[in-house]
JSON list of C-alpha atoms in Angstrom, two decimals:
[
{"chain": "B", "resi": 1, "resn": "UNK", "atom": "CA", "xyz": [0.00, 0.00, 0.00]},
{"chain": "B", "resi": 2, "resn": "UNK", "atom": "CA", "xyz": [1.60, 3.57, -1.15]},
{"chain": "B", "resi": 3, "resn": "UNK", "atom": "CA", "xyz": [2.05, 5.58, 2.03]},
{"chain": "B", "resi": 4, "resn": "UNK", "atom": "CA", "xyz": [-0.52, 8.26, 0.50]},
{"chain": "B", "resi": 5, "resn": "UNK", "atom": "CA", "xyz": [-3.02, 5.75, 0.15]},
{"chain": "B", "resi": 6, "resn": "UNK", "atom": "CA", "xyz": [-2.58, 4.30, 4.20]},
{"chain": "B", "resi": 7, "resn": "UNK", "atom": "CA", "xyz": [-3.10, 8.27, 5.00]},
{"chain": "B", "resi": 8, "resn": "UNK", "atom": "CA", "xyz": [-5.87, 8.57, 3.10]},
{"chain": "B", "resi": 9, "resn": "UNK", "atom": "CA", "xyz": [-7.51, 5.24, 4.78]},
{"chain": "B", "resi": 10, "resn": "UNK", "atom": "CA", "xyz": [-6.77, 6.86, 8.24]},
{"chain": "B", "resi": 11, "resn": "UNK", "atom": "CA", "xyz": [-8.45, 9.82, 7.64]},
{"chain": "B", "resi": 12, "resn": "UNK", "atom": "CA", "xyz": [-11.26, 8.23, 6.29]},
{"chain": "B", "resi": 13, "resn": "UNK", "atom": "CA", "xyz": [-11.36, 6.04, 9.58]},
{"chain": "B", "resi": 14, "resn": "UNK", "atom": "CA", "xyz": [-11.11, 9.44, 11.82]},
{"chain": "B", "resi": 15, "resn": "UNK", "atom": "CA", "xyz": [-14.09, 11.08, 9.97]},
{"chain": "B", "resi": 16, "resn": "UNK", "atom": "CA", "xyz": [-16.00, 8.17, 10.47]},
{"chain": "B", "resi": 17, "resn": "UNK", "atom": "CA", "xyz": [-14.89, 7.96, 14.30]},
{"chain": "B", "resi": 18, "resn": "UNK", "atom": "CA", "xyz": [-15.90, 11.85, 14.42]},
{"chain": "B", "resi": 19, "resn": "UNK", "atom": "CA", "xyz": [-19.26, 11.50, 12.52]},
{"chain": "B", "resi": 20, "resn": "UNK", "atom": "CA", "xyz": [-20.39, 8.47, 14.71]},
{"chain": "B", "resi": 21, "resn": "UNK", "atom": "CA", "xyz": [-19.44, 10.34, 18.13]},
{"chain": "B", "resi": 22, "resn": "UNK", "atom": "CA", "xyz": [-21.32, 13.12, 16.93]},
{"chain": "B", "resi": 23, "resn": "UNK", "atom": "CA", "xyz": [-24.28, 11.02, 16.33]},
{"chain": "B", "resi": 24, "resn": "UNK", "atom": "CA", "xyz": [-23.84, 9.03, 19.64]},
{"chain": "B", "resi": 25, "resn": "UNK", "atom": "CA", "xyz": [-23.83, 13.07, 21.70]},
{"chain": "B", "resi": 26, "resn": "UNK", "atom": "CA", "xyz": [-26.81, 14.23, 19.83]},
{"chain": "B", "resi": 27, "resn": "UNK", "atom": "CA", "xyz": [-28.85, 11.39, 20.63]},
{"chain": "B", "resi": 28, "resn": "UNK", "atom": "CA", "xyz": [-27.66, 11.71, 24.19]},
{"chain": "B", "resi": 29, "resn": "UNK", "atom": "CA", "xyz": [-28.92, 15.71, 24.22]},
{"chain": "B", "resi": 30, "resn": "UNK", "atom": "CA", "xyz": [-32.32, 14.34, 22.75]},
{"chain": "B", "resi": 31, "resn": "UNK", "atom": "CA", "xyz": [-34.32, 12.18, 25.24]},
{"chain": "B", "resi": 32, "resn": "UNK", "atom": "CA", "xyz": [-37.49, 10.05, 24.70]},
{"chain": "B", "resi": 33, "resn": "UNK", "atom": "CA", "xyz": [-39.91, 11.72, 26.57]},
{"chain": "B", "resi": 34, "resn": "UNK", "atom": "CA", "xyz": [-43.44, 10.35, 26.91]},
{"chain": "B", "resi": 35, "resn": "UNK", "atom": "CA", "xyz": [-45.25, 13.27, 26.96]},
{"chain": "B", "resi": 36, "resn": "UNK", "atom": "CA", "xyz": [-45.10, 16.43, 24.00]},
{"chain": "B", "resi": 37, "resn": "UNK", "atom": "CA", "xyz": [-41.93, 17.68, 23.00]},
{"chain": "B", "resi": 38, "resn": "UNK", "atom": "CA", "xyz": [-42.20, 20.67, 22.30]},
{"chain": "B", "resi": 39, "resn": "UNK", "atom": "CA", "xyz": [-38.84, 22.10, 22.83]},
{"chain": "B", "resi": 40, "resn": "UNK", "atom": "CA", "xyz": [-38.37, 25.79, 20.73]},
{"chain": "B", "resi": 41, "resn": "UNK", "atom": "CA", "xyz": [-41.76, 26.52, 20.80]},
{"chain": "B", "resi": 42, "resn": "UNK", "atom": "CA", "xyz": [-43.00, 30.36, 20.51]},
{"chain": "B", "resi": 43, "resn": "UNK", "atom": "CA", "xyz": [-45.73, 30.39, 22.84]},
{"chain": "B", "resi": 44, "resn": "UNK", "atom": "CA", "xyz": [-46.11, 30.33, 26.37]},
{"chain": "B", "resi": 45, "resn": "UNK", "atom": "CA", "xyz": [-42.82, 31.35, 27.23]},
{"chain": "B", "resi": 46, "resn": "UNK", "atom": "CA", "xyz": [-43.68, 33.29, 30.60]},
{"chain": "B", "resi": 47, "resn": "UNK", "atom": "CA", "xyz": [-46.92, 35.03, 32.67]},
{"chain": "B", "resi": 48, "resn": "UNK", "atom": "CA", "xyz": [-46.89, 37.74, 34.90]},
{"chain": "B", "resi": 49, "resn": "UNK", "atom": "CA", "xyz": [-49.69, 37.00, 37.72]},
{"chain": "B", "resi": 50, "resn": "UNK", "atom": "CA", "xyz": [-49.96, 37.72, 41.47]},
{"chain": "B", "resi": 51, "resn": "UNK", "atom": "CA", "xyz": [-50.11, 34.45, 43.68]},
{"chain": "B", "resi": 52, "resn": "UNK", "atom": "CA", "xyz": [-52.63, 33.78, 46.08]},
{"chain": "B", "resi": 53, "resn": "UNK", "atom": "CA", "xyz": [-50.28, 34.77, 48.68]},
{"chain": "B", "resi": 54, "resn": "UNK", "atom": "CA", "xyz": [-50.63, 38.38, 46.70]},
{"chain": "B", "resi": 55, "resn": "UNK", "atom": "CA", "xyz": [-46.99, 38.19, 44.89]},
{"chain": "B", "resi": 56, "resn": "UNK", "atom": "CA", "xyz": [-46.20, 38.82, 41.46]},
{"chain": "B", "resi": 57, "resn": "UNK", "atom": "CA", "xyz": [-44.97, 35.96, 40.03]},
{"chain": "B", "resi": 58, "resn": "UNK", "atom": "CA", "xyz": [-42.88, 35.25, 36.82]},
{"chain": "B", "resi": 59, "resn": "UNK", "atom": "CA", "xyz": [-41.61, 31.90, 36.01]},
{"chain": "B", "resi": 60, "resn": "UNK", "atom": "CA", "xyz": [-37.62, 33.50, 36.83]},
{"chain": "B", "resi": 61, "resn": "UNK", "atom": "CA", "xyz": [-39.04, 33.50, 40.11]},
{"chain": "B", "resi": 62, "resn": "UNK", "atom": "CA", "xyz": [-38.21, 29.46, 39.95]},
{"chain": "B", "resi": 63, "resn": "UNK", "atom": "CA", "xyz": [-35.01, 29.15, 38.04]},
{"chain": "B", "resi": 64, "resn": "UNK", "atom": "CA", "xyz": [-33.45, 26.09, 39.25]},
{"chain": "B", "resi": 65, "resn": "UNK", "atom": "CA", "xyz": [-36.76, 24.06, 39.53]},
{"chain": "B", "resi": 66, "resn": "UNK", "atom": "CA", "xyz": [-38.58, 22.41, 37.07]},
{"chain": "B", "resi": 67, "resn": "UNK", "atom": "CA", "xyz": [-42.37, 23.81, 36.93]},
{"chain": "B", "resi": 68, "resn": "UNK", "atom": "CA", "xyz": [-44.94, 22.25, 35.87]},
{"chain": "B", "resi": 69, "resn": "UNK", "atom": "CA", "xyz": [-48.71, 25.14, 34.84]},
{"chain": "B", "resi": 70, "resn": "UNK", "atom": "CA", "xyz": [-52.19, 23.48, 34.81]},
{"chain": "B", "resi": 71, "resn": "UNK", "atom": "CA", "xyz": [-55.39, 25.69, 34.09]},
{"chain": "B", "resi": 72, "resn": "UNK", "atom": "CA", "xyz": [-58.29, 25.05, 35.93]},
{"chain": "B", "resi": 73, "resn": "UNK", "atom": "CA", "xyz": [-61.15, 26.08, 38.54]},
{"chain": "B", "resi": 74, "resn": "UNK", "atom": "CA", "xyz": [-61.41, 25.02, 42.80]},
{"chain": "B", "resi": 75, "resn": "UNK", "atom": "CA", "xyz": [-65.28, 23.73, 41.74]},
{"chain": "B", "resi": 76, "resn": "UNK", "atom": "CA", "xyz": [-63.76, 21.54, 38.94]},
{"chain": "B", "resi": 77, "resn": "UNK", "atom": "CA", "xyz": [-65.19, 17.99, 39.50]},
{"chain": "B", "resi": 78, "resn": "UNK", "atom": "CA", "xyz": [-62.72, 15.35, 38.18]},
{"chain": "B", "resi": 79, "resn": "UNK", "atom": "CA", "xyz": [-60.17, 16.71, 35.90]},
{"chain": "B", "resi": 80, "resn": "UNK", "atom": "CA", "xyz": [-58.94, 19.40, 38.24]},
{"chain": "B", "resi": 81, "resn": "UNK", "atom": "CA", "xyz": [-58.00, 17.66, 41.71]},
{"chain": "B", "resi": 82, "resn": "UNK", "atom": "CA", "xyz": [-56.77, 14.76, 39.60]},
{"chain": "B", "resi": 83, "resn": "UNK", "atom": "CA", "xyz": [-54.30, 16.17, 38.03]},
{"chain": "B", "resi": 84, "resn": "UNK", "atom": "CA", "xyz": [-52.87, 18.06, 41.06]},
{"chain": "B", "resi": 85, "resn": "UNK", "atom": "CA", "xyz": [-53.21, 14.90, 42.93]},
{"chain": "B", "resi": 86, "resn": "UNK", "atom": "CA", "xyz": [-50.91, 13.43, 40.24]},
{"chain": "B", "resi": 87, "resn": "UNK", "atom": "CA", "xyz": [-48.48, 16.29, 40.68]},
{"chain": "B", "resi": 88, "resn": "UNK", "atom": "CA", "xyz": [-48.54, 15.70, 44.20]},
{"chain": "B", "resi": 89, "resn": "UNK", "atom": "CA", "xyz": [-47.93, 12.01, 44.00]},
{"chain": "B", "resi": 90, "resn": "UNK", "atom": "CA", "xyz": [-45.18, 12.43, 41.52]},
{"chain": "B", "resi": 91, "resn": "UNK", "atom": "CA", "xyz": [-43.42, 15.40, 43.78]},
{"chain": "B", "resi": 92, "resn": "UNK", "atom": "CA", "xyz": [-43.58, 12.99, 46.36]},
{"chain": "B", "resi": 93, "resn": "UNK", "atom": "CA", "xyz": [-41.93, 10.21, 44.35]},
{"chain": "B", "resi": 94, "resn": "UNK", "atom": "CA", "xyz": [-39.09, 12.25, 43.35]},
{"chain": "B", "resi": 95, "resn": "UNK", "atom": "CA", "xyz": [-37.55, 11.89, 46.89]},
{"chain": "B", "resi": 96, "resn": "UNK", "atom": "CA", "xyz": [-35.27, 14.92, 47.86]},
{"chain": "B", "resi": 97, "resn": "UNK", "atom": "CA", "xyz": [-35.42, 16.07, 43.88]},
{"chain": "B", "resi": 98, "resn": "UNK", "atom": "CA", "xyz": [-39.21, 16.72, 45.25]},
{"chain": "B", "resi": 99, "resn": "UNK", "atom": "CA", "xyz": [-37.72, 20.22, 45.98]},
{"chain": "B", "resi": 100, "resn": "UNK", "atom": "CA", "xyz": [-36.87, 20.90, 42.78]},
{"chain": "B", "resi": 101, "resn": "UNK", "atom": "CA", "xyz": [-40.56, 20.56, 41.71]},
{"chain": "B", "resi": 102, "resn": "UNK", "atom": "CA", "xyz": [-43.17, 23.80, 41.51]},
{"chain": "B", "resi": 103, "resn": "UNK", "atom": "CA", "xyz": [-46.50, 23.10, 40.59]},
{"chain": "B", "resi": 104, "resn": "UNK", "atom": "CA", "xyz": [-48.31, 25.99, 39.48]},
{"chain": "B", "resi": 105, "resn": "UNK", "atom": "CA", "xyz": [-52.21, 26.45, 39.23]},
{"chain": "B", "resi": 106, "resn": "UNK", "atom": "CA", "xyz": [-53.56, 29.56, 37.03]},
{"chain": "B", "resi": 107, "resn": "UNK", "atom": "CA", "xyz": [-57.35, 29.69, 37.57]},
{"chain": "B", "resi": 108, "resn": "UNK", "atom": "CA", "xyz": [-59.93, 30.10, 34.79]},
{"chain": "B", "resi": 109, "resn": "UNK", "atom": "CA", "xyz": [-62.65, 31.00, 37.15]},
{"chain": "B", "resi": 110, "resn": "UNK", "atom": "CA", "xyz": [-61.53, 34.21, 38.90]},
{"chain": "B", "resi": 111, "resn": "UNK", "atom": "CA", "xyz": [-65.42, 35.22, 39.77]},
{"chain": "B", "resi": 112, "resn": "UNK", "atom": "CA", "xyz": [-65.05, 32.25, 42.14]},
{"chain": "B", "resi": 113, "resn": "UNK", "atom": "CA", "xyz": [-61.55, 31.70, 43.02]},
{"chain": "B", "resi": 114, "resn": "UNK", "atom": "CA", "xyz": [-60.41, 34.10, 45.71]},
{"chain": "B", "resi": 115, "resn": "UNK", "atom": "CA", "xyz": [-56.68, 33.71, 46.87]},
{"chain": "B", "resi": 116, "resn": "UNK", "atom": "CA", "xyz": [-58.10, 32.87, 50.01]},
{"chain": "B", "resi": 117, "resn": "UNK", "atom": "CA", "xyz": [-59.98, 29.73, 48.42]},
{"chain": "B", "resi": 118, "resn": "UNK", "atom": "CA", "xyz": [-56.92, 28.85, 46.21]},
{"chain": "B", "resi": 119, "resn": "UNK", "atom": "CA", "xyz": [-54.74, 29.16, 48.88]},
{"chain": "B", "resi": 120, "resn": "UNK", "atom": "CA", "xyz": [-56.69, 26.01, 51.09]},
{"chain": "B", "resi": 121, "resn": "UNK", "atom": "CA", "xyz": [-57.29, 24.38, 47.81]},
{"chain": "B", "resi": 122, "resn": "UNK", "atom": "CA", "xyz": [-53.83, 24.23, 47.01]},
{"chain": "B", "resi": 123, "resn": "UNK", "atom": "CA", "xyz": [-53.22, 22.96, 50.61]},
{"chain": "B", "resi": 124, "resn": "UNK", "atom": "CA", "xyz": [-55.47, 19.98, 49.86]},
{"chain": "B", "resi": 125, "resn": "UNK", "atom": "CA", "xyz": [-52.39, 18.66, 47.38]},
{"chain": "B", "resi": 126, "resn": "UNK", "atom": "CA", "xyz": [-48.61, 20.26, 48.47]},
{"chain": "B", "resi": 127, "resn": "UNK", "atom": "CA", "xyz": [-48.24, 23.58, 50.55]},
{"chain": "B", "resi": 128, "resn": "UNK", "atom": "CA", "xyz": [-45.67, 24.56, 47.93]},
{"chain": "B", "resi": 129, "resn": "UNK", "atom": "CA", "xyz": [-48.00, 24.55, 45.04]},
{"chain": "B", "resi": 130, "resn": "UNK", "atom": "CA", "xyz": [-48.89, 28.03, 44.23]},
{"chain": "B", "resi": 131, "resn": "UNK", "atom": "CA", "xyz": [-52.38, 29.38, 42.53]},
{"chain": "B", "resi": 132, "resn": "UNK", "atom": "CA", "xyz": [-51.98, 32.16, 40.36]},
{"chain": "B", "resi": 133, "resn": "UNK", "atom": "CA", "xyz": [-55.28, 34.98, 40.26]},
{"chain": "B", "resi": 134, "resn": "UNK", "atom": "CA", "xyz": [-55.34, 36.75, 36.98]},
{"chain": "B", "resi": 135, "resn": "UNK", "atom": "CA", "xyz": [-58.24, 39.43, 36.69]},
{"chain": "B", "resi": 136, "resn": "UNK", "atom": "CA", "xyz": [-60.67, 38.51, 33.47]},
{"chain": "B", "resi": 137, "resn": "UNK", "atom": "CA", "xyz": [-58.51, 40.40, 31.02]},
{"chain": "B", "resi": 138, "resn": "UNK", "atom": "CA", "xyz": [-55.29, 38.92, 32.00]},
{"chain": "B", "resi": 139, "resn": "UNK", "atom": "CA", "xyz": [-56.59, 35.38, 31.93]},
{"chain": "B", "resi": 140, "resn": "UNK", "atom": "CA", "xyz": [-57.99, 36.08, 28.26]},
{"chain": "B", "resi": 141, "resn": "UNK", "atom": "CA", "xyz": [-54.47, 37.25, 27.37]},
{"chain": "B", "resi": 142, "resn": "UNK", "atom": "CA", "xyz": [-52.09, 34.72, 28.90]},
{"chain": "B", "resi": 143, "resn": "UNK", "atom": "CA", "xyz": [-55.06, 32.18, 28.04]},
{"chain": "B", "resi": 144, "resn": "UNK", "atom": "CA", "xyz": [-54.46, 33.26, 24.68]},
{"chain": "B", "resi": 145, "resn": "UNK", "atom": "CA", "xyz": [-50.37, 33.35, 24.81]},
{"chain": "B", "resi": 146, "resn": "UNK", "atom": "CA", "xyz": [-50.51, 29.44, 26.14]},
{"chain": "B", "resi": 147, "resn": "UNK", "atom": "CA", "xyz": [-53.19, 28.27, 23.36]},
{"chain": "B", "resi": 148, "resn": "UNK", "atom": "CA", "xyz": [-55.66, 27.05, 26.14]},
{"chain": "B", "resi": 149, "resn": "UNK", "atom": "CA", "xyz": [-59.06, 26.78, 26.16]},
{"chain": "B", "resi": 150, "resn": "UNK", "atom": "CA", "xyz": [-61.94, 27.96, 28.26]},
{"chain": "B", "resi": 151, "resn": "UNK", "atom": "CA", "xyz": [-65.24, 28.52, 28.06]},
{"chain": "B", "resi": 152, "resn": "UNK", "atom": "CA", "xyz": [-68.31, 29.32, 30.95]},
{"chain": "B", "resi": 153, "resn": "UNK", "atom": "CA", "xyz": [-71.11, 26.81, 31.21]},
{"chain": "B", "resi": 154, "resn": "UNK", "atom": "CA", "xyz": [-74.48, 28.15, 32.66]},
{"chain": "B", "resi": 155, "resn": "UNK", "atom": "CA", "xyz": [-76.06, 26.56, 35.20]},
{"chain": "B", "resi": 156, "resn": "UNK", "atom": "CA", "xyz": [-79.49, 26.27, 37.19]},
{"chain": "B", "resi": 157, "resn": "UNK", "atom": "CA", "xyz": [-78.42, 29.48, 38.86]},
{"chain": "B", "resi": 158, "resn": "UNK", "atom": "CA", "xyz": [-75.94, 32.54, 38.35]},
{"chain": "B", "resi": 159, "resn": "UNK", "atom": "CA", "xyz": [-73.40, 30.48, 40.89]},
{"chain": "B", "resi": 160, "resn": "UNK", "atom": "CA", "xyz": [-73.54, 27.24, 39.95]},
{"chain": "B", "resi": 161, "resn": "UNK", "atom": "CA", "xyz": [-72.19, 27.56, 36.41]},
{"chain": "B", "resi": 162, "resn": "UNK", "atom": "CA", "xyz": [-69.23, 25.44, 35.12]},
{"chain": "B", "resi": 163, "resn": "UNK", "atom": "CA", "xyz": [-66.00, 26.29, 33.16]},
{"chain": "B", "resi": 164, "resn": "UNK", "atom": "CA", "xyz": [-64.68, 23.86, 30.16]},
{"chain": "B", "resi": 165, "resn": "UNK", "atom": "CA", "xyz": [-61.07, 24.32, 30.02]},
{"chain": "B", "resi": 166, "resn": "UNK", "atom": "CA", "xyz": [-58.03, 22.63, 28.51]},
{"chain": "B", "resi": 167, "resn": "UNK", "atom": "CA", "xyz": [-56.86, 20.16, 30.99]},
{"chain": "B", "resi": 168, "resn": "UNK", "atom": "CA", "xyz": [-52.74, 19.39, 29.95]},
{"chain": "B", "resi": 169, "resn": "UNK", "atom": "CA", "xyz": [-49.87, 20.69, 31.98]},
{"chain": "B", "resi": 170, "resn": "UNK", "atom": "CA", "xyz": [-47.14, 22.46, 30.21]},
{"chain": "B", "resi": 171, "resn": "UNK", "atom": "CA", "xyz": [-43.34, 21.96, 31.58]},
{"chain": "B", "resi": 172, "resn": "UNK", "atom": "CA", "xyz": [-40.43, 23.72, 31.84]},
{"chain": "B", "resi": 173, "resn": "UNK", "atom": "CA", "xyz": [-37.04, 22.86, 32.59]},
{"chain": "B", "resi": 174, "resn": "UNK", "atom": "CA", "xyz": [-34.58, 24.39, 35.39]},
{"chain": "B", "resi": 175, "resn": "UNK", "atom": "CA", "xyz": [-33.80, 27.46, 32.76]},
{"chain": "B", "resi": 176, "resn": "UNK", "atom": "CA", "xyz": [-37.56, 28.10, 32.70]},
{"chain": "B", "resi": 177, "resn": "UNK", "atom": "CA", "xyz": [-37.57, 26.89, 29.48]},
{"chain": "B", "resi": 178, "resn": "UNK", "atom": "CA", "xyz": [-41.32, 25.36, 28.15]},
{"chain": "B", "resi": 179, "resn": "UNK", "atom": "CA", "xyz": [-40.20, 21.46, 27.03]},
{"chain": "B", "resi": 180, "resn": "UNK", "atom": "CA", "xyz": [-43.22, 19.36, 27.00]},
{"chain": "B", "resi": 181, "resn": "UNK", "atom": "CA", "xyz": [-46.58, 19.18, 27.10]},
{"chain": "B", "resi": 182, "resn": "UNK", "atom": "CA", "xyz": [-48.08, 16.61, 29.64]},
{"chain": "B", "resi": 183, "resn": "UNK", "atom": "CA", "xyz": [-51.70, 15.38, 28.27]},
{"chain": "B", "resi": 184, "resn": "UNK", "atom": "CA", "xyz": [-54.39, 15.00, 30.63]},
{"chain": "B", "resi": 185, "resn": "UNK", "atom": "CA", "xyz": [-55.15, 11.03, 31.47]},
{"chain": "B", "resi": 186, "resn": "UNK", "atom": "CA", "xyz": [-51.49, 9.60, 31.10]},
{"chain": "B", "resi": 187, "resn": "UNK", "atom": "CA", "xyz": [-51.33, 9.25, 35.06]},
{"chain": "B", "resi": 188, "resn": "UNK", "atom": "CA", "xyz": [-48.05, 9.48, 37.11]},
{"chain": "B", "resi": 189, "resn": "UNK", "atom": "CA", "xyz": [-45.24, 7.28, 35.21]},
{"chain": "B", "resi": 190, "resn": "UNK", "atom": "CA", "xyz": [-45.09, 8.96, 32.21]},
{"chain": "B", "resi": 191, "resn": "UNK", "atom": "CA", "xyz": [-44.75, 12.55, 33.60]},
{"chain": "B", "resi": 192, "resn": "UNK", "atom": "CA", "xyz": [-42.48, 11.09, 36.75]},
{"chain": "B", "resi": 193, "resn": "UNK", "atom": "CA", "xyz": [-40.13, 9.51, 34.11]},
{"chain": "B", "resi": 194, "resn": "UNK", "atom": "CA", "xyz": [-39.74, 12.72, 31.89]},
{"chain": "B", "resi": 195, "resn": "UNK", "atom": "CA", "xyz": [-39.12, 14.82, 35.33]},
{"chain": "B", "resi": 196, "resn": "UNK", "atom": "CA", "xyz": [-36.55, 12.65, 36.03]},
{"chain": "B", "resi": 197, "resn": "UNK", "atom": "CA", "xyz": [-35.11, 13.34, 32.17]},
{"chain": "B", "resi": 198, "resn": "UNK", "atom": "CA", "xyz": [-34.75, 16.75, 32.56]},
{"chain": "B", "resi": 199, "resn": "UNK", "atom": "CA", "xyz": [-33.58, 16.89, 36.38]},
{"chain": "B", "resi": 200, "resn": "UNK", "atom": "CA", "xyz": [-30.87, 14.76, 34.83]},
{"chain": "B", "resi": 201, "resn": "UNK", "atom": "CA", "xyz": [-30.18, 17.53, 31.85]},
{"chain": "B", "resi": 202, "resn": "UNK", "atom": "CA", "xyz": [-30.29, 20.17, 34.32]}
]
């Protein structure tokens, strides 16, 4: 073999090397993740709403934790307390990573849902989960901003009315970065196993 030809070969056998590394690394950076990926996307990317403690709250204000945003309403019957329950559950099954965890709960019934009620329905699940209280207009806006869905039901009287609502949970990462979206009725694995995904990317 001419001494050109043996370089040749090696380089050849270093590309290949380099190209296959490169493929092992970016399909390191790109988990499986059970629920949505939707990684990049150009919508809800923040929210500015006060807490039911009465606090402004932007998602910077949990930058190292992952956070996980469900819309709904206290009087919800099923869909609601289930998935906080979930949340809950899968804070719980985290271990000391629990900490890491903020569940966040933006209401689409603020006639209803005072901070006080939020407050001791947020209690029901994890002390640590925080209700957000927009006013009408900002819940049409950042309603708008996250593509969700909601819509007043009358009922027999002016109070007992009911609110249909989008009922998936959007995540972000520890940058506050939106990742995935979590589809209502999956139950706790699936979520659990993507936290766990992006606590280890963090």
């Amino acid at each position: 073999m001419h001494k050109r030809d043996a370089i040749k070969k090696i380089a050849i056998g270093a590309l290949f090397i380099s190209a296959t590394g490169l493929f092992v690394a970016c399909s390191e950076t790109k988990p499986n993740f059970a629920s949505v990926d939707v990684t990049g996307a150009e919508y809800a990317k923040d929210f500015q709403l006060q807490d039911h403690n009465g606090q402004l709250r932007s998602l910077k204000d949990f930058k190292g934790k992952l956070v996980v945003v469900f819309f709904g309403y206290t009087q919800c019957p099923d869909v609601c307390p289930t998935s906080m329950a979930e949340l809950a559950e899968i804070k719980k099954s985290l271990g000391a990573d629990g900490d890491r965890l903020q569940g966040i709960f933006i209401t689409v019934d603020p006639q209803r849902d005072t901070p006080a009620l939020l407050k001791a329905y947020m209690a029901n699940f994890d002390p640590s989960f925080l209700a957000l209280v927009p006013t009408p207009e900002q819940l049409a806006t950042v309603a708008k901003d996250f593509k969700v869905y909601y819509k007043k039901v009358d009922g027999s009287t002016p109070t007992s009315y009911t609110m249909d609502h989008s009922a998936g949970s959007y995540v972000y990462d520890t940058q506050g970065r939106l990742r995935l979206y979590a589809r209502y009725g999956a139950g706790v694995a699936p979520l659990l196993g993507d936290l766990k995904l992006l606590l280890k990317q963090a």
